[in-house]
Amino acid sequence: AQSVTQLDSQVPVFEEAPVELRCNYSSSVSVYLFWYVQYPNQGLQLLLKYLSGSTLVKGINGFEAEFNKSQTSFHLRKPSVHISDTAEYFCAVSALSGGSYIPTFGRGTSLIVHP
Amino acid sequence: ETGVTQSPTHLIKTRGQQVTLRCSSQSGHNTVSWYQQALGQGPQFIFQYYREEENGRGNFPPRFSGLQFPNYSSELNVNALELDDSALYLCASSLKGQAYGYTFGSGTRLTVV
C-alpha cells in the first residue's frame, strides 16, 4: 500500500513571490507521482506527473516538481505566483495493483495568494 | 473529445434515504473510479469499475455500491445514508492499465440532513 503526506495544510504567500508545496510519499513498490489542482466547486485538474526519466518535471501554469527518490519527496514549486493560483493542491501517488493504477491522494494544501 | 460529466451537481437527502449519482466517462476511456472528498480532506478511493465489474475497492462499507454500463458510464449508489456521507463525490475515467490520464468530473455535492 502507498500513502501520501502533505506537510502543510495551508500556505499563504504574496503575489509574485516563489512558493513550494511539500509532499512526501511511502510505498513498497515503484510509483508514479502526480500533482492536481482543485479550484472552488470544481473537480481535479492534472498539473503535472512523474512517470520516469528526468526527475524535474514541468507542468501547466508555470509549475514544476522534483522527484527525489532517496527522500521520497515530490515537492511542487512555482517561481512567481499569481492571484489566480489560489486553490487547493493535491499530491497523489499511484502504483500497479491488480492490473490497475489507482491514485492515492494526500489531504491537500490550500495555497492562498495575497495581493 | 468530451470530458467527464456528473449529475446531479448538488443533492440534499435525509438520513436513511438512498441516493444514486451518475457519471459519463470521457470518450475512449473504459474504466471509471469513484472518490469521496469530505470537506477539507483529500479524495478517498471508493471503488473502480472495468468491463462492468468492480475492479478494486477502498475502505467503504457495502452500502456503497456501483454499476458500469456497456457505454462505460457509471452509477454510484449509497443506501441508508448517514450524516458523515455528506461530501463531494468525484468520478474519474481512465484507460485500464494506464498509470496516468485520469480525467475527473466536477463532482456531485451530497448533503445529508
Short mmCIF file of C-alpha atoms in Angstrom, two decimals:
data_model
loop_
_atom_site.label_atom_id
_atom_site.label_comp_id
_atom_site.label_asym_id
_atom_site.label_seq_id
_atom_site.Cartn_x
_atom_site.Cartn_y
_atom_site.Cartn_z
CA ALA A 1 0.00 0.00 0.00
CA GLN A 2 1.09 3.54 -0.57
CA SER A 3 0.45 6.77 1.30
CA VAL A 4 0.97 10.48 0.80
CA THR A 5 1.74 13.18 3.34
CA GLN A 6 1.31 16.83 2.50
CA LEU A 7 3.19 18.63 5.20
CA ASP A 8 1.38 21.96 5.08
CA SER A 9 -2.39 22.33 5.24
CA GLN A 10 -2.23 25.98 4.27
CA VAL A 11 0.44 28.12 2.58
CA PRO A 12 -0.11 31.89 2.43
CA VAL A 13 2.11 33.84 0.04
CA PHE A 14 2.20 37.24 -1.59
CA GLU A 15 1.70 37.68 -5.30
CA GLU A 16 4.88 37.31 -7.40
CA ALA A 17 6.68 35.51 -4.56
CA PRO A 18 8.02 31.96 -5.02
CA VAL A 19 6.21 29.04 -3.41
CA GLU A 20 6.93 25.41 -2.55
CA LEU A 21 4.25 22.90 -1.56
CA ARG A 22 5.70 19.84 0.10
CA CYS A 23 4.77 16.22 -0.50
CA ASN A 24 6.27 13.01 0.86
CA TYR A 25 5.15 9.52 -0.01
CA SER A 26 5.69 5.96 1.11
CA SER A 27 5.41 2.84 -0.99
CA SER A 28 6.94 -0.62 -1.14
CA VAL A 29 6.98 -0.61 -4.94
CA SER A 30 7.82 1.80 -7.72
CA VAL A 31 5.30 4.57 -8.00
CA TYR A 32 4.10 7.29 -10.28
CA LEU A 33 3.57 10.74 -8.79
CA PHE A 34 1.12 13.49 -9.59
CA TRP A 35 0.04 16.95 -8.55
CA TYR A 36 -3.56 18.03 -9.06
CA VAL A 37 -5.20 21.43 -8.56
CA GLN A 38 -8.79 21.97 -7.45
CA TYR A 39 -10.49 25.32 -7.81
CA PRO A 40 -13.62 26.02 -5.70
CA ASN A 41 -16.60 23.89 -6.65
CA GLN A 42 -14.67 22.10 -9.38
CA GLY A 43 -13.09 18.71 -9.94
CA LEU A 44 -9.39 17.90 -10.04
CA GLN A 45 -7.15 19.10 -12.85
CA LEU A 46 -3.79 17.46 -13.51
CA LEU A 47 -0.89 19.90 -13.06
CA LEU A 48 1.99 17.54 -13.75
CA LYS A 49 3.12 13.94 -13.45
CA TYR A 50 6.29 11.97 -12.91
CA LEU A 51 6.38 8.60 -14.63
CA SER A 52 10.10 8.07 -15.32
CA GLY A 53 13.16 9.83 -16.71
CA SER A 54 14.19 13.31 -15.65
CA THR A 55 13.45 13.98 -12.01
CA LEU A 56 12.47 17.58 -12.74
CA VAL A 57 9.01 17.70 -14.19
CA LYS A 58 7.37 20.76 -15.71
CA GLY A 59 3.63 21.19 -15.75
CA ILE A 60 0.97 23.66 -16.67
CA ASN A 61 0.65 27.23 -15.39
CA GLY A 62 4.39 27.51 -14.71
CA PHE A 63 4.52 24.83 -12.01
CA GLU A 64 7.30 22.29 -11.69
CA ALA A 65 8.12 19.46 -9.30
CA GLU A 66 11.20 17.46 -8.44
CA PHE A 67 11.16 13.75 -7.70
CA ASN A 68 13.65 12.78 -5.00
CA LYS A 69 13.73 9.02 -4.55
CA SER A 70 16.13 8.99 -1.59
CA GLN A 71 13.95 11.43 0.34
CA THR A 72 10.69 10.01 -1.06
CA SER A 73 9.56 13.52 -1.87
CA PHE A 74 7.84 15.24 -4.77
CA HIS A 75 7.66 18.93 -3.89
CA LEU A 76 5.78 21.38 -6.11
CA ARG A 77 7.29 24.77 -6.91
CA LYS A 78 6.50 27.95 -8.77
CA PRO A 79 8.97 30.84 -9.02
CA SER A 80 6.33 33.59 -9.08
CA VAL A 81 2.70 33.04 -8.09
CA HIS A 82 -0.37 34.87 -9.29
CA ILE A 83 -3.66 35.60 -7.54
CA SER A 84 -5.30 33.06 -9.85
CA ASP A 85 -3.11 30.29 -8.37
CA THR A 86 -5.21 30.42 -5.19
CA ALA A 87 -6.64 26.90 -4.97
CA GLU A 88 -6.32 23.52 -3.26
CA TYR A 89 -3.39 21.39 -4.38
CA PHE A 90 -3.26 17.62 -4.02
CA CYS A 91 -0.29 15.32 -4.31
CA ALA A 92 -1.07 11.77 -5.41
CA VAL A 93 0.84 8.51 -5.77
CA SER A 94 -0.13 5.59 -7.97
CA ALA A 95 1.18 2.04 -8.12
CA LEU A 96 0.12 -1.04 -10.03
CA SER A 97 -2.33 -3.18 -8.09
CA GLY A 98 -4.50 -5.89 -9.61
CA GLY A 99 -3.80 -4.68 -13.11
CA SER A 100 -4.87 -1.12 -12.39
CA TYR A 101 -3.30 2.10 -11.23
CA ILE A 102 -5.41 3.75 -8.53
CA PRO A 103 -4.19 7.12 -7.25
CA THR A 104 -3.93 7.70 -3.51
CA PHE A 105 -4.25 11.36 -2.56
CA GLY A 106 -2.87 13.48 0.22
CA ARG A 107 -5.07 15.71 2.36
CA GLY A 108 -4.30 18.75 0.25
CA THR A 109 -2.57 22.10 0.69
CA SER A 110 -4.52 25.31 0.39
CA LEU A 111 -2.44 27.90 -1.45
CA ILE A 112 -3.61 31.42 -0.65
CA VAL A 113 -2.07 34.19 -2.75
CA HIS A 114 -2.41 37.69 -1.31
CA PRO A 115 -2.12 40.86 -3.41
CA GLU B 1 -13.20 14.95 -27.03
CA THR B 2 -15.83 15.09 -24.30
CA GLY B 3 -14.79 15.20 -20.67
CA VAL B 4 -16.31 13.50 -17.65
CA THR B 5 -19.76 14.71 -16.72
CA GLN B 6 -21.52 14.07 -13.43
CA SER B 7 -25.12 14.55 -12.39
CA PRO B 8 -26.65 16.00 -10.40
CA THR B 9 -24.29 18.78 -9.30
CA HIS B 10 -25.94 19.18 -5.91
CA LEU B 11 -28.23 16.97 -3.88
CA ILE B 12 -29.81 17.10 -0.44
CA LYS B 13 -31.02 13.87 1.15
CA THR B 14 -32.36 12.83 4.52
CA ARG B 15 -30.56 10.35 6.76
CA GLY B 16 -31.63 6.80 5.98
CA GLN B 17 -32.52 7.52 2.35
CA GLN B 18 -30.85 6.10 -0.73
CA VAL B 19 -29.09 8.08 -3.45
CA THR B 20 -27.83 7.43 -6.98
CA LEU B 21 -25.12 9.53 -8.59
CA ARG B 22 -24.28 9.33 -12.27
CA CYS B 23 -21.15 9.70 -14.34
CA SER B 24 -20.42 9.72 -18.06
CA SER B 25 -16.88 8.75 -18.99
CA GLN B 26 -14.57 10.64 -21.28
CA SER B 27 -14.70 9.34 -24.83
CA GLY B 28 -12.24 6.46 -25.33
CA HIS B 29 -11.94 5.60 -21.62
CA ASN B 30 -13.04 2.18 -20.34
CA THR B 31 -12.52 2.45 -16.58
CA VAL B 32 -14.41 4.51 -14.01
CA SER B 33 -13.32 5.28 -10.46
CA TRP B 34 -15.31 6.94 -7.69
CA TYR B 35 -13.87 9.05 -4.91
CA GLN B 36 -15.39 10.65 -1.79
CA GLN B 37 -13.98 14.01 -0.77
CA ALA B 38 -15.10 15.22 2.64
CA LEU B 39 -14.77 18.91 3.44
CA GLY B 40 -11.12 19.85 3.94
CA GLN B 41 -9.87 16.38 3.02
CA GLY B 42 -8.29 14.72 0.03
CA PRO B 43 -10.27 12.38 -2.21
CA GLN B 44 -10.70 8.86 -0.81
CA PHE B 45 -10.96 5.94 -3.22
CA ILE B 46 -14.34 4.17 -3.09
CA PHE B 47 -14.12 1.68 -5.98
CA GLN B 48 -13.23 1.23 -9.64
CA TYR B 49 -15.18 -0.44 -12.44
CA TYR B 50 -13.84 -2.06 -15.59
CA ARG B 51 -15.87 -4.12 -18.07
CA GLU B 52 -18.93 -3.68 -15.86
CA GLU B 53 -17.27 -5.36 -12.87
CA GLU B 54 -15.77 -3.98 -9.70
CA ASN B 55 -12.00 -3.89 -10.16
CA GLY B 56 -10.82 -2.61 -6.79
CA ARG B 57 -12.39 -1.21 -3.65
CA GLY B 58 -11.32 1.14 -0.89
CA ASN B 59 -12.29 1.05 2.76
CA PHE B 60 -16.01 1.72 2.30
CA PRO B 61 -18.93 -0.38 3.60
CA PRO B 62 -21.13 -2.49 1.30
CA ARG B 63 -23.90 0.12 1.34
CA PHE B 64 -21.71 1.90 -1.20
CA SER B 65 -22.24 0.08 -4.48
CA GLY B 66 -21.84 0.81 -8.14
CA LEU B 67 -22.60 -0.11 -11.69
CA GLN B 68 -20.86 0.35 -15.01
CA PHE B 69 -22.82 0.17 -18.23
CA PRO B 70 -21.74 -1.06 -21.70
CA ASN B 71 -21.14 2.54 -22.79
CA TYR B 72 -18.73 2.88 -19.81
CA SER B 73 -20.96 5.29 -17.92
CA SER B 74 -21.38 4.54 -14.24
CA GLU B 75 -23.57 4.95 -11.18
CA LEU B 76 -22.70 5.20 -7.52
CA ASN B 77 -25.43 4.09 -5.13
CA VAL B 78 -25.41 4.74 -1.42
CA ASN B 79 -28.02 3.12 0.82
CA ALA B 80 -29.03 4.04 4.36
CA LEU B 81 -27.42 7.46 4.16
CA GLU B 82 -25.59 8.74 7.21
CA LEU B 83 -24.69 12.33 8.09
CA ASP B 84 -20.99 11.50 7.50
CA ASP B 85 -21.78 10.66 3.89
CA SER B 86 -22.04 14.38 3.21
CA ALA B 87 -19.21 15.07 0.78
CA LEU B 88 -18.20 15.85 -2.77
CA TYR B 89 -18.31 12.67 -4.85
CA LEU B 90 -15.88 12.65 -7.74
CA CYS B 91 -15.91 10.38 -10.74
CA ALA B 92 -12.79 9.81 -12.83
CA SER B 93 -12.41 7.91 -16.08
CA SER B 94 -9.25 6.36 -17.47
CA LEU B 95 -7.86 3.55 -19.58
CA LYS B 96 -7.19 0.34 -17.69
CA GLY B 97 -3.51 -0.35 -17.23
CA GLN B 98 -2.56 3.26 -17.83
CA ALA B 99 -0.79 4.97 -14.94
CA TYR B 100 -1.78 8.45 -15.94
CA GLY B 101 -4.62 10.16 -17.71
CA TYR B 102 -7.27 10.14 -15.01
CA THR B 103 -9.88 12.70 -16.03
CA PHE B 104 -12.08 13.95 -13.22
CA GLY B 105 -15.59 15.30 -13.35
CA SER B 106 -16.67 18.36 -11.39
CA GLY B 107 -18.35 16.22 -8.78
CA THR B 108 -21.69 15.89 -7.04
CA ARG B 109 -22.08 17.71 -3.74
CA LEU B 110 -24.20 15.48 -1.46
CA THR B 111 -25.60 16.90 1.76
CA VAL B 112 -27.27 14.53 4.21
CA VAL B 113 -29.52 16.17 6.79
#
